[in-house]
């Protein structure tokens, strides 16, 4: 190692929940917990709201969820979207971490927070009733960290940040590509008078899946992807959080969905129900996911139509189901314009030229994230010298 490393108590290296001043009633930038993307550094969305309490932060701070399952799901982010001197706020379930001047580097503090060593201590410290367990901050404060001098912290933080910046750039490119197709969709189909038909008349098959018994370990961690409703937060899907075995498939009602099928959350907490995604992989699905399988020439038209009708989908589920869930029958009967076939084909050709670009960017992000995650714990302990790595 080229840098001197030392052991330091976390509370002497990180300022936990530092004091900041916002008056109740002030309008400020708010970061809601549900806006954070799992295992993503960048905060994708904020809003202006009246401050009535919550965690306060400024640029350079790290916000980490302290409640289950948000922490386990990777909701930790780096604050860099505020104006100079601006104070933002967010959920009361955030722990805010700030670098100490002359002791620690803000980027290094963020990567400390997402380091598996730090995360595992936080997760194991959780106490409280089932489903509402929270991190014991005092446990984190007493954790002993191995850290290099400030210059080496900056070099490590900058190196890892370059990987995350490329991931964020690809995300922005994909958002722009999606919106380009969306704008073309609007120009072709919005306010065009035509007869109405149903999703069922366009689709070849509409169905839901199932879940292998969670208590049987033989059903899980296999070679087959298994997609749940919460994963519809991703507009395009290139991987699943869980996998199942052939035995799990054989002993459950789960069903296989194919690459480019449309998947929709039929149920789920918060904002999940009604979210619509396109699969870029083959995967099995659970019972809270509705799959729409259709001819390739019609899929983009169906996808961009449904992706723009989130509020309508939630409204019909609220009014038509006791549990507030969408059903395959509801989706089959959901009305859609019976647009001119030549125009649909024109749109599909345009969309199919863009979708592979989105897929390639997502695959690159997956590779970059794997590289970052493999290097991070080694860099953060000095096992690998950052100066010896070239991207």
Short mmCIF file of C-alpha atoms in Angstrom, two decimals:
data_model
loop_
_atom_site.label_atom_id
_atom_site.label_comp_id
_atom_site.label_asym_id
_atom_site.label_seq_id
_atom_site.Cartn_x
_atom_site.Cartn_y
_atom_site.Cartn_z
CA UNK A 1 0.00 0.00 0.00
CA UNK A 2 1.28 3.45 -0.90
CA UNK A 3 -0.84 5.26 1.68
CA UNK A 4 -0.85 5.01 5.45
CA UNK A 5 -4.05 3.44 6.79
CA UNK A 6 -5.40 3.76 10.30
CA UNK A 7 -8.30 2.50 12.37
CA UNK A 8 -10.83 5.10 13.45
CA UNK A 9 -14.21 5.07 15.15
CA UNK A 10 -16.98 5.82 12.62
CA UNK A 11 -18.35 8.71 14.69
CA UNK A 12 -14.90 10.34 14.57
CA UNK A 13 -14.78 9.94 10.79
CA UNK A 14 -18.41 10.64 9.82
CA UNK A 15 -20.77 13.32 11.12
CA UNK A 16 -24.07 11.48 11.65
CA UNK A 17 -27.25 13.53 11.22
CA UNK A 18 -25.46 16.91 11.33
CA UNK A 19 -27.43 19.93 12.45
CA UNK A 20 -29.03 22.05 9.73
CA UNK A 21 -31.75 24.66 9.99
CA UNK A 22 -35.07 24.67 8.12
CA UNK A 23 -38.13 26.41 9.48
CA UNK A 24 -41.46 24.64 9.47
CA UNK A 25 -43.48 25.90 6.54
CA UNK A 26 -40.42 26.71 4.43
CA UNK A 27 -40.61 25.47 0.82
CA UNK A 28 -37.54 23.34 0.11
CA UNK A 29 -36.30 20.51 -2.07
CA UNK A 30 -37.64 17.18 -0.85
CA UNK A 31 -36.29 13.69 -1.51
CA UNK A 32 -38.92 11.03 -0.83
CA UNK A 33 -37.78 7.52 0.07
CA UNK A 34 -39.75 5.99 -2.80
CA UNK A 35 -37.83 8.12 -5.32
CA UNK A 36 -34.48 6.48 -4.52
CA UNK A 37 -33.48 3.69 -6.89
CA UNK A 38 -31.93 0.58 -5.34
CA UNK A 39 -28.12 0.51 -5.38
CA UNK A 40 -27.99 3.79 -7.31
CA UNK A 41 -25.84 6.73 -6.26
CA UNK A 42 -27.72 9.44 -8.13
CA UNK A 43 -30.99 10.81 -6.74
CA UNK A 44 -33.28 10.62 -9.79
CA UNK A 45 -36.17 12.81 -8.74
CA UNK A 46 -36.97 15.57 -6.26
CA UNK A 47 -39.90 17.87 -5.56
CA UNK A 48 -40.55 21.20 -3.90
CA UNK A 49 -42.57 20.78 -0.72
CA UNK A 50 -43.36 22.44 2.58
CA UNK A 51 -41.01 21.40 5.37
CA UNK A 52 -42.83 19.89 8.32
CA UNK A 53 -40.08 17.66 9.60
CA UNK A 54 -37.66 15.02 8.38
CA UNK A 55 -33.96 14.52 7.77
CA UNK A 56 -32.10 17.60 6.50
CA UNK A 57 -29.07 17.53 4.21
CA UNK A 58 -26.95 19.50 1.75
CA UNK A 59 -24.68 18.73 -1.21
CA UNK A 60 -21.93 16.25 -0.36
CA UNK A 61 -24.04 14.40 2.21
CA UNK A 62 -24.98 10.72 1.97
CA UNK A 63 -28.53 9.62 2.81
CA UNK A 64 -29.08 6.01 3.87
CA UNK A 65 -32.40 4.34 4.62
CA UNK A 66 -32.51 3.14 8.21
CA UNK A 67 -35.70 1.08 7.95
CA UNK A 68 -36.42 -2.37 6.56
CA UNK A 69 -36.72 -3.30 3.70
CA UNK A 70 -35.42 -0.04 2.21
CA UNK A 71 -31.89 -0.47 3.54
CA UNK A 72 -31.65 -4.09 2.42
CA UNK A 73 -32.94 -2.99 -1.00
CA UNK A 74 -29.99 -0.64 -1.40
CA UNK A 75 -31.59 2.76 -0.84
CA UNK A 76 -28.47 4.82 -0.19
CA UNK A 77 -27.70 7.91 -2.30
CA UNK A 78 -25.32 10.83 -2.64
CA UNK A 79 -26.71 14.38 -2.50
CA UNK A 80 -25.38 16.56 -5.34
CA UNK A 81 -28.46 18.11 -6.96
CA UNK A 82 -29.05 21.07 -4.62
CA UNK A 83 -28.01 24.66 -5.29
CA UNK A 84 -24.96 26.03 -3.49
CA UNK A 85 -25.86 26.56 0.14
CA UNK A 86 -29.30 25.02 -0.29
CA UNK A 87 -30.71 22.74 2.41
CA UNK A 88 -32.97 19.89 1.36
CA UNK A 89 -35.00 17.44 3.37
CA UNK A 90 -36.45 13.98 3.12
CA UNK A 91 -37.87 11.03 4.99
CA UNK A 92 -37.52 10.74 8.74
CA UNK A 93 -36.26 7.24 7.91
CA UNK A 94 -32.98 8.59 6.47
CA UNK A 95 -29.68 8.59 8.30
CA UNK A 96 -27.62 11.52 6.99
CA UNK A 97 -23.83 11.11 6.89
CA UNK A 98 -21.40 13.97 6.26
CA UNK A 99 -17.63 14.06 5.84
CA UNK A 100 -15.67 15.78 8.61
CA UNK A 101 -13.55 18.67 7.35
CA UNK A 102 -9.89 17.72 7.09
CA UNK A 103 -10.59 14.12 8.14
CA UNK A 104 -12.83 12.50 5.56
CA UNK A 105 -13.82 12.96 1.91
CA UNK A 106 -17.54 13.17 0.96
CA UNK A 107 -17.25 10.64 -1.88
CA UNK A 108 -15.30 8.25 0.33
CA UNK A 109 -18.01 8.52 3.01
CA UNK A 110 -20.65 7.53 0.42
CA UNK A 111 -18.64 4.49 -0.67
CA UNK A 112 -18.07 3.59 2.98
CA UNK A 113 -21.87 3.59 3.42
CA UNK A 114 -22.44 1.19 0.53
CA UNK A 115 -19.46 -1.03 1.40
CA UNK A 116 -20.86 -4.49 2.32
CA UNK A 117 -18.95 -4.39 5.62
CA UNK A 118 -20.74 -1.21 6.72
CA UNK A 119 -24.11 -2.28 5.27
CA UNK A 120 -24.03 -5.67 6.96
CA UNK A 121 -23.35 -4.10 10.36
CA UNK A 122 -26.26 -1.70 9.80
CA UNK A 123 -28.62 -4.50 8.76
CA UNK A 124 -27.65 -6.76 11.67
CA UNK A 125 -28.16 -3.89 14.13
CA UNK A 126 -31.83 -3.47 13.23
CA UNK A 127 -34.36 -3.71 16.05
CA UNK A 128 -38.11 -3.26 16.31
CA UNK A 129 -41.31 -5.02 15.34
CA UNK A 130 -41.45 -7.15 12.21
CA UNK A 131 -41.61 -5.04 9.07
CA UNK A 132 -40.68 -1.83 10.93
CA UNK A 133 -37.17 -2.60 12.08
CA UNK A 134 -34.68 0.26 12.15
CA UNK A 135 -30.91 0.60 12.27
CA UNK A 136 -29.36 1.38 15.63
CA UNK A 137 -27.30 4.44 14.76
CA UNK A 138 -25.26 4.04 17.95
CA UNK A 139 -23.94 0.71 16.63
CA UNK A 140 -22.76 2.39 13.43
CA UNK A 141 -21.12 5.21 15.35
CA UNK A 142 -18.99 2.75 17.33
CA UNK A 143 -17.95 0.74 14.27
CA UNK A 144 -14.20 0.73 13.70
CA UNK A 145 -13.22 1.73 10.15
CA UNK A 146 -9.91 1.24 8.40
CA UNK A 147 -9.24 4.39 6.37
CA UNK A 148 -6.33 5.96 4.44
CA UNK A 149 -5.16 9.56 4.55
CA UNK A 150 -7.36 12.23 3.03
CA UNK A 151 -5.56 12.39 -0.33
CA UNK A 152 -5.92 8.64 -0.83
CA UNK A 153 -9.59 8.86 0.17
CA UNK A 154 -10.08 11.42 -2.59
CA UNK A 155 -8.31 9.25 -5.15
CA UNK A 156 -10.45 6.22 -4.25
CA UNK A 157 -13.64 8.27 -4.16
CA UNK A 158 -12.90 9.92 -7.50
CA UNK A 159 -12.10 6.58 -9.14
CA UNK A 160 -15.33 4.92 -8.00
CA UNK A 161 -17.30 8.09 -8.79
CA UNK A 162 -16.17 7.92 -12.43
CA UNK A 163 -17.80 4.51 -12.73
CA UNK A 164 -21.02 5.79 -11.18
CA UNK A 165 -20.96 8.88 -13.41
CA UNK A 166 -20.83 6.67 -16.50
CA UNK A 167 -23.76 4.65 -15.14
CA UNK A 168 -25.71 7.87 -14.53
CA UNK A 169 -24.87 9.11 -18.03
CA UNK A 170 -26.21 5.90 -19.58
CA UNK A 171 -29.36 6.28 -17.49
CA UNK A 172 -29.84 9.83 -18.80
CA UNK A 173 -29.27 8.67 -22.38
CA UNK A 174 -31.87 5.94 -21.92
CA UNK A 175 -34.36 8.40 -20.45
CA UNK A 176 -33.84 10.62 -23.48
CA UNK A 177 -34.20 7.70 -25.90
CA UNK A 178 -37.45 6.66 -24.21
CA UNK A 179 -38.79 10.21 -24.39
CA UNK A 180 -37.86 10.50 -28.08
CA UNK A 181 -39.96 7.42 -28.82
CA UNK A 182 -42.67 8.72 -26.50
CA UNK A 183 -42.78 12.04 -28.37
CA UNK A 184 -43.08 10.19 -31.68
CA UNK A 185 -45.87 8.08 -30.19
CA UNK A 186 -47.71 11.25 -29.14
CA UNK A 187 -47.29 12.86 -32.56
CA UNK A 188 -48.78 9.81 -34.28
CA UNK A 189 -51.58 8.80 -31.95
CA UNK A 190 -52.60 11.60 -29.59
CA UNK A 191 -55.93 13.25 -30.44
CA UNK A 192 -56.37 11.04 -33.50
CA UNK A 193 -60.01 10.07 -33.81
CA UNK A 194 -60.58 6.37 -34.31
CA UNK A 195 -62.68 3.52 -32.98
CA UNK A 196 -61.75 1.88 -29.71
CA UNK A 197 -60.81 -1.73 -29.18
CA UNK A 198 -59.30 -3.59 -26.20
CA UNK A 199 -55.88 -4.78 -25.15
CA UNK A 200 -57.30 -8.30 -25.32
CA UNK A 201 -58.02 -7.91 -29.04
CA UNK A 202 -54.40 -6.98 -29.69
CA UNK A 203 -52.72 -9.43 -27.30
CA UNK A 204 -52.10 -13.08 -28.02
CA UNK A 205 -52.08 -13.98 -24.33
CA UNK A 206 -52.59 -12.23 -20.98
CA UNK A 207 -51.71 -14.09 -17.81
CA UNK A 208 -50.16 -13.98 -14.32
CA UNK A 209 -47.67 -16.21 -12.55
CA UNK A 210 -47.03 -17.57 -9.09
CA UNK A 211 -44.53 -17.96 -6.26
CA UNK A 212 -42.75 -21.12 -5.14
CA UNK A 213 -43.04 -21.77 -1.41
CA UNK A 214 -40.58 -19.36 0.16
CA UNK A 215 -39.77 -21.70 3.07
CA UNK A 216 -38.40 -24.40 0.76
CA UNK A 217 -34.77 -23.62 0.00
CA UNK A 218 -34.75 -26.17 -2.82
CA UNK A 219 -36.98 -23.84 -4.85
CA UNK A 220 -34.74 -20.77 -4.72
CA UNK A 221 -31.37 -19.42 -5.90
CA UNK A 222 -31.46 -21.43 -9.09
CA UNK A 223 -30.67 -20.63 -12.70
CA UNK A 224 -34.06 -19.22 -13.75
CA UNK A 225 -35.00 -15.57 -13.25
CA UNK A 226 -38.10 -14.83 -11.17
CA UNK A 227 -39.70 -11.40 -11.50
CA UNK A 228 -41.81 -9.70 -8.81
CA UNK A 229 -44.16 -6.72 -9.03
CA UNK A 230 -41.79 -4.29 -7.31
CA UNK A 231 -39.29 -4.71 -10.13
CA UNK A 232 -41.65 -2.90 -12.51
CA UNK A 233 -40.01 0.26 -11.15
CA UNK A 234 -37.53 -0.38 -13.97
CA UNK A 235 -38.98 0.66 -17.33
CA UNK A 236 -36.87 -1.96 -19.13
CA UNK A 237 -35.83 -5.16 -17.34
CA UNK A 238 -32.49 -6.88 -17.94
CA UNK A 239 -32.21 -8.89 -14.70
CA UNK A 240 -34.24 -10.09 -11.73
CA UNK A 241 -33.50 -9.78 -8.04
CA UNK A 242 -34.33 -13.43 -7.31
CA UNK A 243 -33.96 -16.73 -9.10
CA UNK A 244 -35.65 -20.11 -8.80
CA UNK A 245 -34.83 -23.72 -9.57
CA UNK A 246 -36.50 -26.16 -11.93
CA UNK A 247 -37.96 -27.84 -8.84
CA UNK A 248 -39.48 -24.49 -7.83
CA UNK A 249 -40.99 -24.11 -11.28
CA UNK A 250 -42.41 -27.63 -11.22
CA UNK A 251 -43.99 -27.15 -7.80
CA UNK A 252 -45.61 -23.74 -8.25
CA UNK A 253 -47.94 -21.84 -10.55
CA UNK A 254 -45.24 -19.49 -11.81
CA UNK A 255 -45.20 -18.99 -15.58
CA UNK A 256 -42.54 -18.01 -18.08
CA UNK A 257 -42.63 -14.61 -19.77
CA UNK A 258 -40.55 -13.98 -22.88
CA UNK A 259 -38.15 -11.24 -23.88
CA UNK A 260 -40.06 -8.12 -25.05
CA UNK A 261 -43.27 -9.13 -23.28
CA UNK A 262 -45.02 -6.32 -21.40
CA UNK A 263 -45.25 -6.82 -17.63
CA UNK A 264 -47.48 -4.85 -15.29
CA UNK A 265 -47.72 -4.79 -11.50
CA UNK A 266 -51.23 -5.90 -10.56
CA UNK A 267 -50.66 -5.27 -6.85
CA UNK A 268 -48.02 -3.85 -4.55
CA UNK A 269 -47.42 -1.26 -1.87
CA UNK A 270 -47.10 2.45 -2.53
CA UNK A 271 -46.81 3.38 -6.19
CA UNK A 272 -46.17 -0.13 -7.53
CA UNK A 273 -49.61 -1.14 -8.80
CA UNK A 274 -50.09 -0.11 -12.43
CA UNK A 275 -46.39 0.29 -13.25
CA UNK A 276 -45.56 -1.10 -16.69
CA UNK A 277 -42.26 -2.47 -18.00
CA UNK A 278 -40.85 -4.25 -21.02
CA UNK A 279 -38.80 -7.39 -20.45
CA UNK A 280 -35.42 -7.64 -22.13
CA UNK A 281 -34.94 -11.18 -20.77
CA UNK A 282 -36.92 -14.39 -20.42
CA UNK A 283 -38.08 -14.79 -16.83
CA UNK A 284 -40.67 -16.48 -14.67
CA UNK A 285 -43.13 -14.15 -12.92
CA UNK A 286 -45.11 -14.06 -9.70
CA UNK A 287 -48.84 -13.77 -9.12
CA UNK A 288 -48.75 -9.98 -8.77
CA UNK A 289 -47.43 -9.52 -12.30
CA UNK A 290 -49.62 -9.44 -15.40
CA UNK A 291 -47.89 -10.47 -18.62
CA UNK A 292 -49.09 -9.22 -22.03
CA UNK A 293 -47.73 -11.29 -24.89
CA UNK A 294 -48.40 -9.93 -28.37
CA UNK A 295 -47.03 -9.95 -31.90
CA UNK A 296 -43.71 -8.11 -32.23
CA UNK A 297 -45.25 -5.59 -34.63
CA UNK A 298 -47.81 -4.49 -32.04
CA UNK A 299 -45.77 -4.68 -28.80
CA UNK A 300 -44.25 -1.14 -28.91
CA UNK A 301 -47.67 0.40 -29.53
CA UNK A 302 -49.14 -1.45 -26.55
CA UNK A 303 -46.17 -0.70 -24.32
CA UNK A 304 -45.98 3.06 -24.90
CA UNK A 305 -49.77 3.33 -24.63
CA UNK A 306 -49.94 1.52 -21.27
CA UNK A 307 -46.81 3.20 -19.88
CA UNK A 308 -48.57 6.55 -20.34
CA UNK A 309 -51.76 5.47 -18.58
CA UNK A 310 -50.54 4.72 -15.08
CA UNK A 311 -53.18 6.85 -13.34
CA UNK A 312 -56.00 5.30 -15.39
CA UNK A 313 -54.82 1.82 -14.51
CA UNK A 314 -54.73 2.64 -10.81
CA UNK A 315 -58.18 4.21 -11.05
CA UNK A 316 -59.82 1.13 -12.55
CA UNK A 317 -58.19 -1.13 -9.98
CA UNK A 318 -59.37 1.10 -7.13
CA UNK A 319 -62.94 1.19 -8.41
CA UNK A 320 -63.30 -2.38 -9.64
CA UNK A 321 -61.55 -4.51 -7.05
CA UNK A 322 -62.08 -4.87 -3.32
CA UNK A 323 -58.35 -5.26 -2.79
CA UNK A 324 -57.44 -2.52 -5.24
CA UNK A 325 -55.70 -4.96 -7.54
CA UNK A 326 -55.60 -5.19 -11.31
CA UNK A 327 -56.68 -8.47 -12.89
CA UNK A 328 -56.00 -10.11 -16.22
CA UNK A 329 -59.69 -9.62 -17.13
CA UNK A 330 -59.44 -5.88 -16.42
CA UNK A 331 -56.39 -5.55 -18.65
CA UNK A 332 -57.93 -7.63 -21.42
CA UNK A 333 -60.96 -5.31 -21.36
CA UNK A 334 -58.92 -2.11 -21.05
CA UNK A 335 -59.70 0.10 -24.04
CA UNK A 336 -57.09 1.28 -26.53
CA UNK A 337 -57.51 3.14 -29.84
CA UNK A 338 -57.84 0.87 -32.86
CA UNK A 339 -55.20 2.82 -34.74
CA UNK A 340 -54.37 2.57 -38.42
CA UNK A 341 -52.23 -0.53 -38.94
CA UNK A 342 -49.74 1.21 -41.26
CA UNK A 343 -49.16 3.93 -38.65
CA UNK A 344 -48.65 1.29 -35.95
CA UNK A 345 -46.08 -0.42 -38.15
CA UNK A 346 -44.29 2.88 -38.74
CA UNK A 347 -44.14 3.52 -35.01
CA UNK A 348 -42.99 -0.03 -34.25
CA UNK A 349 -40.15 0.24 -36.75
CA UNK A 350 -38.98 3.43 -35.07
CA UNK A 351 -39.26 1.94 -31.57
CA UNK A 352 -37.47 -1.29 -32.46
CA UNK A 353 -34.51 0.75 -33.72
CA UNK A 354 -34.23 2.42 -30.29
CA UNK A 355 -34.95 -0.46 -27.88
CA UNK A 356 -31.65 -2.30 -28.62
CA UNK A 357 -29.74 0.91 -27.85
CA UNK A 358 -31.48 1.11 -24.48
CA UNK A 359 -30.69 -2.56 -23.87
CA UNK A 360 -26.99 -2.09 -24.67
CA UNK A 361 -26.73 0.82 -22.24
CA UNK A 362 -28.40 -1.22 -19.51
CA UNK A 363 -26.07 -4.14 -20.11
CA UNK A 364 -23.08 -1.82 -19.93
CA UNK A 365 -24.40 -0.43 -16.66
CA UNK A 366 -24.74 -3.96 -15.31
CA UNK A 367 -21.09 -4.67 -16.16
CA UNK A 368 -19.94 -1.35 -14.67
CA UNK A 369 -21.88 -1.95 -11.46
CA UNK A 370 -20.37 -5.43 -11.15
CA UNK A 371 -16.88 -3.94 -11.64
CA UNK A 372 -17.54 -1.24 -9.04
CA UNK A 373 -18.95 -3.73 -6.54
CA UNK A 374 -16.01 -6.09 -6.95
CA UNK A 375 -13.39 -3.35 -6.58
CA UNK A 376 -15.08 -1.31 -3.85
CA UNK A 377 -14.41 -3.53 -0.79
CA UNK A 378 -10.82 -4.12 -1.91
CA UNK A 379 -10.17 -0.41 -2.47
CA UNK A 380 -11.82 0.52 0.82
CA UNK A 381 -9.48 -1.73 2.79
CA UNK A 382 -6.30 -1.03 0.83
CA UNK A 383 -6.12 -4.56 -0.57
CA UNK A 384 -5.88 -2.93 -4.03
CA UNK A 385 -3.98 0.29 -4.69
CA UNK A 386 -6.18 2.62 -6.73
CA UNK A 387 -3.17 3.99 -8.63
CA UNK A 388 -2.60 0.52 -10.09
CA UNK A 389 -6.04 0.40 -11.78
CA UNK A 390 -6.82 1.86 -15.17
CA UNK A 391 -10.31 1.92 -16.69
#
